[in-house]
Structures are given as structure tokens and as C-alpha cells.
Amino acid sequence: MRSMTGYAYCDSIVHNTDISCELKSYNSRFLDLTINVPQSMAQLEPFLRKFLTRHIIRGKVDFYLRIKKTYENQAITPNISLARSYYRSVSEIARSLGMEDQVSLDLILRQEGILQMDRTFNADQWQQDLQPILDLIIEHFNRTRIEEGKALKADMQKMLTTLSQAIEEIETNAAQMEAIFSATLKKRFAELLEHEPDEQRVMQEIAVLLVKYTINEEIIRAKAHINALQKEITENETPGRKIDFLCQEINREVNTIGSKNQLTAIGQAVIAAKDALENIREQAHNVE
């Protein structure tokens, strides 16, 4: 089990260039992946996206590849026409604000694309050289998610024990519910038999009481879902979505039991079960 929250950072040198790679993620229902690379390296984005989607199932994921320093002597070409366009637009804004004297050369030079490095970008070579760096950062990233996942798993197991105990308490008191049902049924028969019995009316009353008080089916289904939930938590490496679904199914059965309840003990067990389920569902939102 892995948390959707993770972080990893790595510095390296590729082709005489100091780079840094940063990978971070947090909770999201689906995989929401954002790739941030310098404009000159835009060709790497499909390669990076394919690599990350192969290793991450879901979460809001941000990946950054930054150039920190280059050690090569490279020709730098100014884009004069783009600089003029920037200057005209910035000057127009400045005049409208009464700040025309504040349009500096430094401001124009800081705009993207004004100064361009003349070099051929070998995407295939960069992909090959980035591979071991990406393998390292995903290893560190998964390590942080696994560590947090252990804490989430322990908390879920604790809540699952509480949930199982609540269902066992309900099952223990189900016989008493049956006794209340029998007593109510006998009383209703006695009331009906004071006068000429109506067989159809008697059958209708029996059907209504059976639906109203019997909870055996709900208990059986709830226990089956709990077993499936236990299996997901212990065996599935990415159980997040399945946990949420099973919790919904268990909650449906618990709600039905609560609506049929006639005993204080079962009512308390229903409350405990719903509280445990809510905690498990909350934690499932943090699990991949």
C-alpha cells in the first residue's frame, strides 16, 4: 500500500549541464500529471509522461526538470523583433498607468524568448542519459509513499477491527431482534383473530414484519464485504478505489440494519461501525 503523497529531488549533470529533477504528488481521485521542462527541452515531455504514468496510478503529480548551469560556450542570439513587440506592449501598459519612465532594458531581457541559445537538442540522447536519473528519483519517490502507506495501512487495520467487532455485536444481538419480531407477530395475530380472520391480511402482516425486522441477510453481506476489504488492504498494492467502493457497500448494509433496529446495543454498534467506516474511507482518499 502506497500513499498518494510523495516527494523526491535529485541533482545531476547531463551533457555538461547541471540539472535538477523534482517529483511531488498529493491526493487526487485520478492521475493528474503536470510536466514542467524548459522550453528548449519540450521534446522530452512525451518521454517523461510515459515514464511517470507507468509508475504512478493516481494522484496530483508535478514533475520539474530545471537547468541550473551549463558549462559549454554557446552562442546566444537576440530575438530583436520579439523584443520590440514586448517593448511596445509593456510601454503601452506603462503609459496607461503613468509609469512610462519605468520600462527598463532589464525588464525586456527577462521575457521568455528574447535571448535564445543556438544549439541542437538531441532528444534521443537526453532520454537515454535521463533514464538512470529517473529510475533513481522514482525509487526515492516510492520510498516516501511506501513509508506513509504503512501508517495508513496500520490505521485502516485498526478501524477494520472496530468495524468487525461492531458487526459481531450486531450478529450477537440478532437473536434478540428475532425474539422481538416473534412477540410482535404473535401479538398482531392475536389482534387479528379476535374477529373473523382474513387470510390475505394475515399474510400481508407477516410479509411486512419480515421485511421490517430480519437483519440476517444484511449481516451476511456486511461480513462478506469486510472480508473483501481486509483482502484489499493486505494484498492489493493499489487498493484505494476498491476500498472506497467496499466501504460504500458496507455502509449501505449498516444503514439498513440501523433502520430495522429495535435494540440499544445494536444501535450503538451501528454508530461504531459507521464511525469506523468513515475513518477508513477518509484514509482511502490518501491511498494510491
mmCIF file of C-alpha atoms in Angstrom, residues 33-138:
data_model
loop_
_atom_site.group_PDB
_atom_site.id
_atom_site.type_symbol
_atom_site.label_atom_id
_atom_site.label_comp_id
_atom_site.label_asym_id
_atom_site.label_seq_id
_atom_site.Cartn_x
_atom_site.Cartn_y
_atom_site.Cartn_z
ATOM 1 C CA LEU A 33 0.120 14.700 -14.218
ATOM 2 C CA THR A 34 1.867 18.005 -14.969
ATOM 3 C CA ILE A 35 5.281 18.023 -16.689
ATOM 4 C CA ASN A 36 7.389 21.170 -16.314
ATOM 5 C CA VAL A 37 10.507 21.359 -18.540
ATOM 6 C CA PRO A 38 12.436 24.241 -20.121
ATOM 7 C CA GLN A 39 11.071 25.311 -23.482
ATOM 8 C CA SER A 40 14.240 24.117 -25.201
ATOM 9 C CA MET A 41 13.555 20.601 -23.863
ATOM 10 C CA ALA A 42 9.876 20.384 -24.779
ATOM 11 C CA GLN A 43 10.606 17.291 -26.900
ATOM 12 C CA LEU A 44 11.208 15.347 -23.679
ATOM 13 C CA GLU A 45 7.659 15.753 -22.380
ATOM 14 C CA PRO A 46 6.103 12.660 -24.083
ATOM 15 C CA PHE A 47 9.006 10.519 -22.863
ATOM 16 C CA LEU A 48 8.669 11.830 -19.289
ATOM 17 C CA ARG A 49 4.885 11.447 -19.284
ATOM 18 C CA LYS A 50 5.119 7.842 -20.484
ATOM 19 C CA PHE A 51 7.704 7.009 -17.826
ATOM 20 C CA LEU A 52 5.722 8.552 -14.952
ATOM 21 C CA THR A 53 2.351 7.082 -15.947
ATOM 22 C CA ARG A 54 4.000 3.666 -15.967
ATOM 23 C CA HIS A 55 4.958 4.055 -12.295
ATOM 24 C CA ILE A 56 2.142 6.163 -10.786
ATOM 25 C CA ILE A 57 -1.519 5.074 -10.765
ATOM 26 C CA ARG A 58 -3.284 8.173 -9.437
ATOM 27 C CA GLY A 59 -2.714 11.449 -7.629
ATOM 28 C CA LYS A 60 -1.981 15.083 -8.475
ATOM 29 C CA VAL A 61 1.605 14.751 -9.701
ATOM 30 C CA ASP A 62 4.031 17.558 -10.588
ATOM 31 C CA PHE A 63 7.399 16.860 -12.229
ATOM 32 C CA TYR A 64 10.026 19.569 -12.731
ATOM 33 C CA LEU A 65 13.178 19.363 -14.854
ATOM 34 C CA ARG A 66 15.281 22.507 -14.397
ATOM 35 C CA ILE A 67 18.551 23.673 -15.920
ATOM 36 C CA LYS A 68 20.766 25.089 -13.169
ATOM 37 C CA LYS A 69 24.003 25.743 -15.070
ATOM 38 C CA THR A 70 25.652 24.901 -18.369
ATOM 39 C CA TYR A 71 29.408 24.531 -18.839
ATOM 40 C CA GLU A 72 29.542 24.886 -22.617
ATOM 41 C CA ASN A 73 30.356 28.080 -24.506
ATOM 42 C CA GLN A 74 27.209 28.591 -26.521
ATOM 43 C CA ALA A 75 26.228 31.327 -28.934
ATOM 44 C CA ILE A 76 23.313 33.430 -27.740
ATOM 45 C CA THR A 77 21.100 35.080 -30.365
ATOM 46 C CA PRO A 78 18.822 38.012 -29.513
ATOM 47 C CA ASN A 79 15.293 37.973 -30.925
ATOM 48 C CA ILE A 80 15.058 41.671 -31.850
ATOM 49 C CA SER A 81 11.550 41.581 -33.347
ATOM 50 C CA LEU A 82 10.181 39.844 -30.263
ATOM 51 C CA ALA A 83 11.967 42.353 -28.008
ATOM 52 C CA ARG A 84 10.348 45.254 -29.913
ATOM 53 C CA SER A 85 6.926 43.646 -29.552
ATOM 54 C CA TYR A 86 7.464 43.218 -25.836
ATOM 55 C CA TYR A 87 8.656 46.823 -25.545
ATOM 56 C CA ARG A 88 5.630 48.234 -27.384
ATOM 57 C CA SER A 89 3.192 46.235 -25.291
ATOM 58 C CA VAL A 90 4.900 46.969 -21.966
ATOM 59 C CA SER A 91 5.235 50.678 -22.842
ATOM 60 C CA GLU A 92 1.537 50.878 -23.660
ATOM 61 C CA ILE A 93 0.692 49.389 -20.272
ATOM 62 C CA ALA A 94 3.172 51.717 -18.549
ATOM 63 C CA ARG A 95 1.678 54.832 -20.233
ATOM 64 C CA SER A 96 -1.821 53.862 -19.187
ATOM 65 C CA LEU A 97 -0.579 53.608 -15.607
ATOM 66 C CA GLY A 98 1.547 56.764 -15.740
ATOM 67 C CA MET A 99 4.746 54.737 -15.336
ATOM 68 C CA GLU A 100 6.378 55.165 -18.776
ATOM 69 C CA ASP A 101 9.777 56.005 -17.246
ATOM 70 C CA GLN A 102 9.920 52.578 -15.561
ATOM 71 C CA VAL A 103 10.220 50.396 -18.696
ATOM 72 C CA SER A 104 13.814 49.151 -18.363
ATOM 73 C CA LEU A 105 16.019 47.030 -20.599
ATOM 74 C CA ASP A 106 16.320 44.506 -17.781
ATOM 75 C CA LEU A 107 12.544 44.057 -17.790
ATOM 76 C CA ILE A 108 12.530 43.312 -21.523
ATOM 77 C CA LEU A 109 15.512 40.935 -21.328
ATOM 78 C CA ARG A 110 13.770 38.862 -18.655
ATOM 79 C CA GLN A 111 10.902 37.990 -21.012
ATOM 80 C CA GLU A 112 10.873 34.476 -22.441
ATOM 81 C CA GLY A 113 12.440 34.032 -25.863
ATOM 82 C CA ILE A 114 14.325 37.362 -26.018
ATOM 83 C CA LEU A 115 17.719 35.652 -25.714
ATOM 84 C CA GLN A 116 17.987 32.266 -27.397
ATOM 85 C CA MET A 117 20.833 29.745 -27.201
ATOM 86 C CA ASP A 118 21.853 28.331 -30.558
ATOM 87 C CA ARG A 119 22.324 24.633 -30.028
ATOM 88 C CA THR A 120 20.876 21.441 -31.385
ATOM 89 C CA PHE A 121 18.913 19.478 -28.822
ATOM 90 C CA ASN A 122 19.441 15.720 -29.123
ATOM 91 C CA ALA A 123 16.240 14.371 -27.563
ATOM 92 C CA ASP A 124 17.179 10.701 -28.016
ATOM 93 C CA GLN A 125 20.494 11.154 -26.241
ATOM 94 C CA TRP A 126 18.894 13.106 -23.419
ATOM 95 C CA GLN A 127 16.267 10.388 -22.939
ATOM 96 C CA GLN A 128 18.977 7.759 -22.696
ATOM 97 C CA ASP A 129 21.021 9.776 -20.203
ATOM 98 C CA LEU A 130 17.995 10.761 -18.130
ATOM 99 C CA GLN A 131 16.799 7.174 -17.685
ATOM 100 C CA PRO A 132 19.044 6.282 -14.693
ATOM 101 C CA ILE A 133 18.230 9.638 -13.076
ATOM 102 C CA LEU A 134 14.508 8.999 -13.465
ATOM 103 C CA ASP A 135 14.897 5.468 -12.096
ATOM 104 C CA LEU A 136 16.625 6.912 -9.030
ATOM 105 C CA ILE A 137 14.072 9.629 -8.397
ATOM 106 C CA ILE A 138 11.105 7.254 -8.775
#
